[in-house]
Amino acid sequence: MNYYTVCPTCGYKLLKASDGSNIEIICPKCKEKIIIEIDNGKIVVVKVLTENK
Ligand SMILES: [Zn+2]
């Protein structure tokens, strides 16, 4: 089963992920770094604070 994940900051639709996924992604719209975990159908989206280079 696949789940759509959206950026918690801007609502941009990021990707489809399947159960058991653990994905690190940067939102192409707002450039937030996000970690997405899917565990037994529960989607956990965590924003990662990054330093500006
Ligand atoms: Zn975003």
PDB file of N, CA and C and ligand atoms in Angstrom:
ATOM      1  N   MET A   1       0.838  -1.199   0.000  1.00  0.00           N
ATOM      2  CA  MET A   1       0.000   0.000   0.000  1.00  0.00           C
ATOM      3  C   MET A   1       0.875   1.251   0.000  1.00  0.00           C
ATOM      4  N   ASN A   2       0.520   2.186  -0.864  1.00  0.00           N
ATOM      5  CA  ASN A   2       1.282   3.422  -0.963  1.00  0.00           C
ATOM      6  C   ASN A   2       0.512   4.592  -0.351  1.00  0.00           C
ATOM      7  N   TYR A   3       1.260   5.520   0.169  1.00  0.00           N
ATOM      8  CA  TYR A   3       0.671   6.689   0.812  1.00  0.00           C
ATOM      9  C   TYR A   3       1.264   7.946   0.191  1.00  0.00           C
ATOM     10  N   TYR A   4       0.391   8.923  -0.024  1.00  0.00           N
ATOM     11  CA  TYR A   4       0.888  10.217  -0.466  1.00  0.00           C
ATOM     12  C   TYR A   4       1.390  10.998   0.736  1.00  0.00           C
ATOM     13  N   THR A   5       2.518  11.616   0.574  1.00  0.00           N
ATOM     14  CA  THR A   5       3.016  12.453   1.655  1.00  0.00           C
ATOM     15  C   THR A   5       3.092  13.894   1.164  1.00  0.00           C
ATOM     16  N   VAL A   6       2.767  14.807   2.042  1.00  0.00           N
ATOM     17  CA  VAL A   6       2.819  16.217   1.684  1.00  0.00           C
ATOM     18  C   VAL A   6       3.737  16.966   2.644  1.00  0.00           C
ATOM     19  N   CYS A   7       4.297  18.034   2.145  1.00  0.00           N
ATOM     20  CA  CYS A   7       5.162  18.879   2.953  1.00  0.00           C
ATOM     21  C   CYS A   7       4.350  19.501   4.091  1.00  0.00           C
ATOM     22  N   PRO A   8       4.823  19.377   5.335  1.00  0.00           N
ATOM     23  CA  PRO A   8       4.077  19.943   6.468  1.00  0.00           C
ATOM     24  C   PRO A   8       4.124  21.466   6.501  1.00  0.00           C
ATOM     25  N   THR A   9       5.043  22.037   5.754  1.00  0.00           N
ATOM     26  CA  THR A   9       5.178  23.489   5.765  1.00  0.00           C
ATOM     27  C   THR A   9       4.313  24.158   4.705  1.00  0.00           C
ATOM     28  N   CYS A  10       4.398  23.672   3.479  1.00  0.00           N
ATOM     29  CA  CYS A  10       3.712  24.369   2.391  1.00  0.00           C
ATOM     30  C   CYS A  10       2.626  23.531   1.736  1.00  0.00           C
ATOM     31  N   GLY A  11       2.516  22.271   2.100  1.00  0.00           N
ATOM     32  CA  GLY A  11       1.460  21.444   1.537  1.00  0.00           C
ATOM     33  C   GLY A  11       1.785  20.843   0.183  1.00  0.00           C
ATOM     34  N   TYR A  12       2.991  21.029  -0.289  1.00  0.00           N
ATOM     35  CA  TYR A  12       3.413  20.464  -1.570  1.00  0.00           C
ATOM     36  C   TYR A  12       3.365  18.941  -1.519  1.00  0.00           C
ATOM     37  N   LYS A  13       2.792  18.352  -2.561  1.00  0.00           N
ATOM     38  CA  LYS A  13       2.725  16.900  -2.604  1.00  0.00           C
ATOM     39  C   LYS A  13       4.091  16.348  -2.977  1.00  0.00           C
ATOM     40  N   LEU A  14       4.704  15.631  -2.056  1.00  0.00           N
ATOM     41  CA  LEU A  14       6.099  15.228  -2.245  1.00  0.00           C
ATOM     42  C   LEU A  14       6.241  13.929  -3.015  1.00  0.00           C
ATOM     43  N   LEU A  15       5.732  12.859  -2.471  1.00  0.00           N
ATOM     44  CA  LEU A  15       5.907  11.577  -3.126  1.00  0.00           C
ATOM     45  C   LEU A  15       4.972  10.531  -2.553  1.00  0.00           C
ATOM     46  N   LYS A  16       4.914   9.434  -3.272  1.00  0.00           N
ATOM     47  CA  LYS A  16       4.182   8.277  -2.777  1.00  0.00           C
ATOM     48  C   LYS A  16       5.178   7.381  -2.073  1.00  0.00           C
ATOM     49  N   ALA A  17       4.833   6.935  -0.907  1.00  0.00           N
ATOM     50  CA  ALA A  17       5.735   6.047  -0.195  1.00  0.00           C
ATOM     51  C   ALA A  17       4.966   4.827   0.294  1.00  0.00           C
ATOM     52  N   SER A  18       5.677   3.745   0.428  1.00  0.00           N
ATOM     53  CA  SER A  18       5.013   2.514   0.861  1.00  0.00           C
ATOM     54  C   SER A  18       5.275   2.257   2.344  1.00  0.00           C
ATOM     55  N   ASP A  19       4.492   1.371   2.902  1.00  0.00           N
ATOM     56  CA  ASP A  19       4.621   1.030   4.304  1.00  0.00           C
ATOM     57  C   ASP A  19       6.054   0.592   4.622  1.00  0.00           C
ATOM     58  N   GLY A  20       6.558   1.026   5.726  1.00  0.00           N
ATOM     59  CA  GLY A  20       7.913   0.677   6.112  1.00  0.00           C
ATOM     60  C   GLY A  20       8.980   1.624   5.587  1.00  0.00           C
ATOM     61  N   SER A  21       8.552   2.657   4.870  1.00  0.00           N
ATOM     62  CA  SER A  21       9.518   3.587   4.291  1.00  0.00           C
ATOM     63  C   SER A  21      10.141   4.485   5.349  1.00  0.00           C
ATOM     64  N   ASN A  22      11.350   4.905   5.071  1.00  0.00           N
ATOM     65  CA  ASN A  22      12.029   5.902   5.887  1.00  0.00           C
ATOM     66  C   ASN A  22      12.823   6.757   4.912  1.00  0.00           C
ATOM     67  N   ILE A  23      12.279   7.938   4.617  1.00  0.00           N
ATOM     68  CA  ILE A  23      12.793   8.736   3.506  1.00  0.00           C
ATOM     69  C   ILE A  23      13.208  10.118   3.990  1.00  0.00           C
ATOM     70  N   GLU A  24      14.334  10.558   3.480  1.00  0.00           N
ATOM     71  CA  GLU A  24      14.772  11.918   3.755  1.00  0.00           C
ATOM     72  C   GLU A  24      14.675  12.687   2.448  1.00  0.00           C
ATOM     73  N   ILE A  25      13.998  13.835   2.492  1.00  0.00           N
ATOM     74  CA  ILE A  25      13.759  14.559   1.247  1.00  0.00           C
ATOM     75  C   ILE A  25      13.788  16.058   1.519  1.00  0.00           C
ATOM     76  N   ILE A  26      14.142  16.811   0.491  1.00  0.00           N
ATOM     77  CA  ILE A  26      14.062  18.265   0.588  1.00  0.00           C
ATOM     78  C   ILE A  26      12.913  18.728  -0.292  1.00  0.00           C
ATOM     79  N   CYS A  27      11.991  19.451   0.295  1.00  0.00           N
ATOM     80  CA  CYS A  27      10.838  19.942  -0.453  1.00  0.00           C
ATOM     81  C   CYS A  27      11.305  20.872  -1.565  1.00  0.00           C
ATOM     82  N   PRO A  28      10.903  20.602  -2.802  1.00  0.00           N
ATOM     83  CA  PRO A  28      11.368  21.443  -3.909  1.00  0.00           C
ATOM     84  C   PRO A  28      10.748  22.829  -3.893  1.00  0.00           C
ATOM     85  N   LYS A  29       9.681  22.994  -3.149  1.00  0.00           N
ATOM     86  CA  LYS A  29       9.004  24.287  -3.136  1.00  0.00           C
ATOM     87  C   LYS A  29       9.562  25.220  -2.063  1.00  0.00           C
ATOM     88  N   CYS A  30       9.641  24.721  -0.821  1.00  0.00           N
ATOM     89  CA  CYS A  30      10.055  25.612   0.270  1.00  0.00           C
ATOM     90  C   CYS A  30      11.443  25.263   0.825  1.00  0.00           C
ATOM     91  N   LYS A  31      12.053  24.204   0.255  1.00  0.00           N
ATOM     92  CA  LYS A  31      13.423  23.814   0.617  1.00  0.00           C
ATOM     93  C   LYS A  31      13.585  23.328   2.054  1.00  0.00           C
ATOM     94  N   GLU A  32      12.489  22.944   2.665  1.00  0.00           N
ATOM     95  CA  GLU A  32      12.587  22.350   3.991  1.00  0.00           C
ATOM     96  C   GLU A  32      13.087  20.920   3.862  1.00  0.00           C
ATOM     97  N   LYS A  33      13.919  20.530   4.792  1.00  0.00           N
ATOM     98  CA  LYS A  33      14.360  19.143   4.838  1.00  0.00           C
ATOM     99  C   LYS A  33      13.385  18.368   5.718  1.00  0.00           C
ATOM    100  N   ILE A  34      12.928  17.260   5.190  1.00  0.00           N
ATOM    101  CA  ILE A  34      11.855  16.519   5.851  1.00  0.00           C
ATOM    102  C   ILE A  34      12.207  15.043   5.906  1.00  0.00           C
ATOM    103  N   ILE A  35      11.889  14.433   7.012  1.00  0.00           N
ATOM    104  CA  ILE A  35      12.023  12.987   7.113  1.00  0.00           C
ATOM    105  C   ILE A  35      10.623  12.382   7.200  1.00  0.00           C
ATOM    106  N   ILE A  36      10.400  11.403   6.350  1.00  0.00           N
ATOM    107  CA  ILE A  36       9.092  10.748   6.284  1.00  0.00           C
ATOM    108  C   ILE A  36       9.257   9.293   6.690  1.00  0.00           C
ATOM    109  N   GLU A  37       8.460   8.878   7.637  1.00  0.00           N
ATOM    110  CA  GLU A  37       8.464   7.480   8.042  1.00  0.00           C
ATOM    111  C   GLU A  37       7.046   6.948   7.970  1.00  0.00           C
ATOM    112  N   ILE A  38       6.920   5.760   7.441  1.00  0.00           N
ATOM    113  CA  ILE A  38       5.604   5.130   7.423  1.00  0.00           C
ATOM    114  C   ILE A  38       5.715   3.788   8.129  1.00  0.00           C
ATOM    115  N   ASP A  39       4.935   3.662   9.171  1.00  0.00           N
ATOM    116  CA  ASP A  39       5.005   2.471  10.000  1.00  0.00           C
ATOM    117  C   ASP A  39       3.590   1.953  10.245  1.00  0.00           C
ATOM    118  N   ASN A  40       3.283   0.823   9.678  1.00  0.00           N
ATOM    119  CA  ASN A  40       1.947   0.220   9.810  1.00  0.00           C
ATOM    120  C   ASN A  40       0.826   1.192   9.460  1.00  0.00           C
ATOM    121  N   GLY A  41       1.025   1.918   8.367  1.00  0.00           N
ATOM    122  CA  GLY A  41      -0.015   2.826   7.894  1.00  0.00           C
ATOM    123  C   GLY A  41      -0.052   4.159   8.600  1.00  0.00           C
ATOM    124  N   LYS A  42       0.848   4.336   9.572  1.00  0.00           N
ATOM    125  CA  LYS A  42       0.919   5.622  10.262  1.00  0.00           C
ATOM    126  C   LYS A  42       2.028   6.447   9.632  1.00  0.00           C
ATOM    127  N   ILE A  43       1.676   7.614   9.141  1.00  0.00           N
ATOM    128  CA  ILE A  43       2.658   8.466   8.476  1.00  0.00           C
ATOM    129  C   ILE A  43       3.195   9.480   9.478  1.00  0.00           C
ATOM    130  N   VAL A  44       4.508   9.475   9.613  1.00  0.00           N
ATOM    131  CA  VAL A  44       5.158  10.432  10.505  1.00  0.00           C
ATOM    132  C   VAL A  44       6.034  11.340   9.657  1.00  0.00           C
ATOM    133  N   VAL A  45       5.762  12.629   9.718  1.00  0.00           N
ATOM    134  CA  VAL A  45       6.533  13.587   8.940  1.00  0.00           C
ATOM    135  C   VAL A  45       7.233  14.528   9.908  1.00  0.00           C
ATOM    136  N   VAL A  46       8.546  14.583   9.802  1.00  0.00           N
ATOM    137  CA  VAL A  46       9.328  15.382  10.734  1.00  0.00           C
ATOM    138  C   VAL A  46      10.141  16.407   9.950  1.00  0.00           C
ATOM    139  N   LYS A  47      10.022  17.641  10.356  1.00  0.00           N
ATOM    140  CA  LYS A  47      10.847  18.675   9.757  1.00  0.00           C
ATOM    141  C   LYS A  47      12.225  18.637  10.394  1.00  0.00           C
ATOM    142  N   VAL A  48      13.246  18.815   9.567  1.00  0.00           N
ATOM    143  CA  VAL A  48      14.610  18.834  10.068  1.00  0.00           C
ATOM    144  C   VAL A  48      15.143  20.252   9.923  1.00  0.00           C
ATOM    145  N   LEU A  49      15.634  20.755  11.032  1.00  0.00           N
ATOM    146  CA  LEU A  49      16.215  22.093  10.973  1.00  0.00           C
ATOM    147  C   LEU A  49      17.588  22.022  10.336  1.00  0.00           C
ATOM    148  N   THR A  50      17.795  22.842   9.335  1.00  0.00           N
ATOM    149  CA  THR A  50      19.085  22.833   8.649  1.00  0.00           C
ATOM    150  C   THR A  50      19.733  24.194   8.779  1.00  0.00           C
ATOM    151  N   GLU A  51      21.038  24.187   8.724  1.00  0.00           N
ATOM    152  CA  GLU A  51      21.770  25.442   8.769  1.00  0.00           C
ATOM    153  C   GLU A  51      21.866  26.009   7.367  1.00  0.00           C
ATOM    154  N   ASN A  52      21.780  27.301   7.283  1.00  0.00           N
ATOM    155  CA  ASN A  52      21.982  27.924   5.982  1.00  0.00           C
ATOM    156  C   ASN A  52      23.457  27.953   5.650  1.00  0.00           C
ATOM    157  N   LYS A  53      23.741  27.568   4.402  1.00  0.00           N
ATOM    158  CA  LYS A  53      25.147  27.564   4.014  1.00  0.00           C
ATOM    159  C   LYS A  53      25.525  28.926   3.452  1.00  0.00           C
TER     160      LYS A  53
HETATM  161 ZN    ZN B   1       7.390  22.574   1.334  1.00  0.00          ZN
END
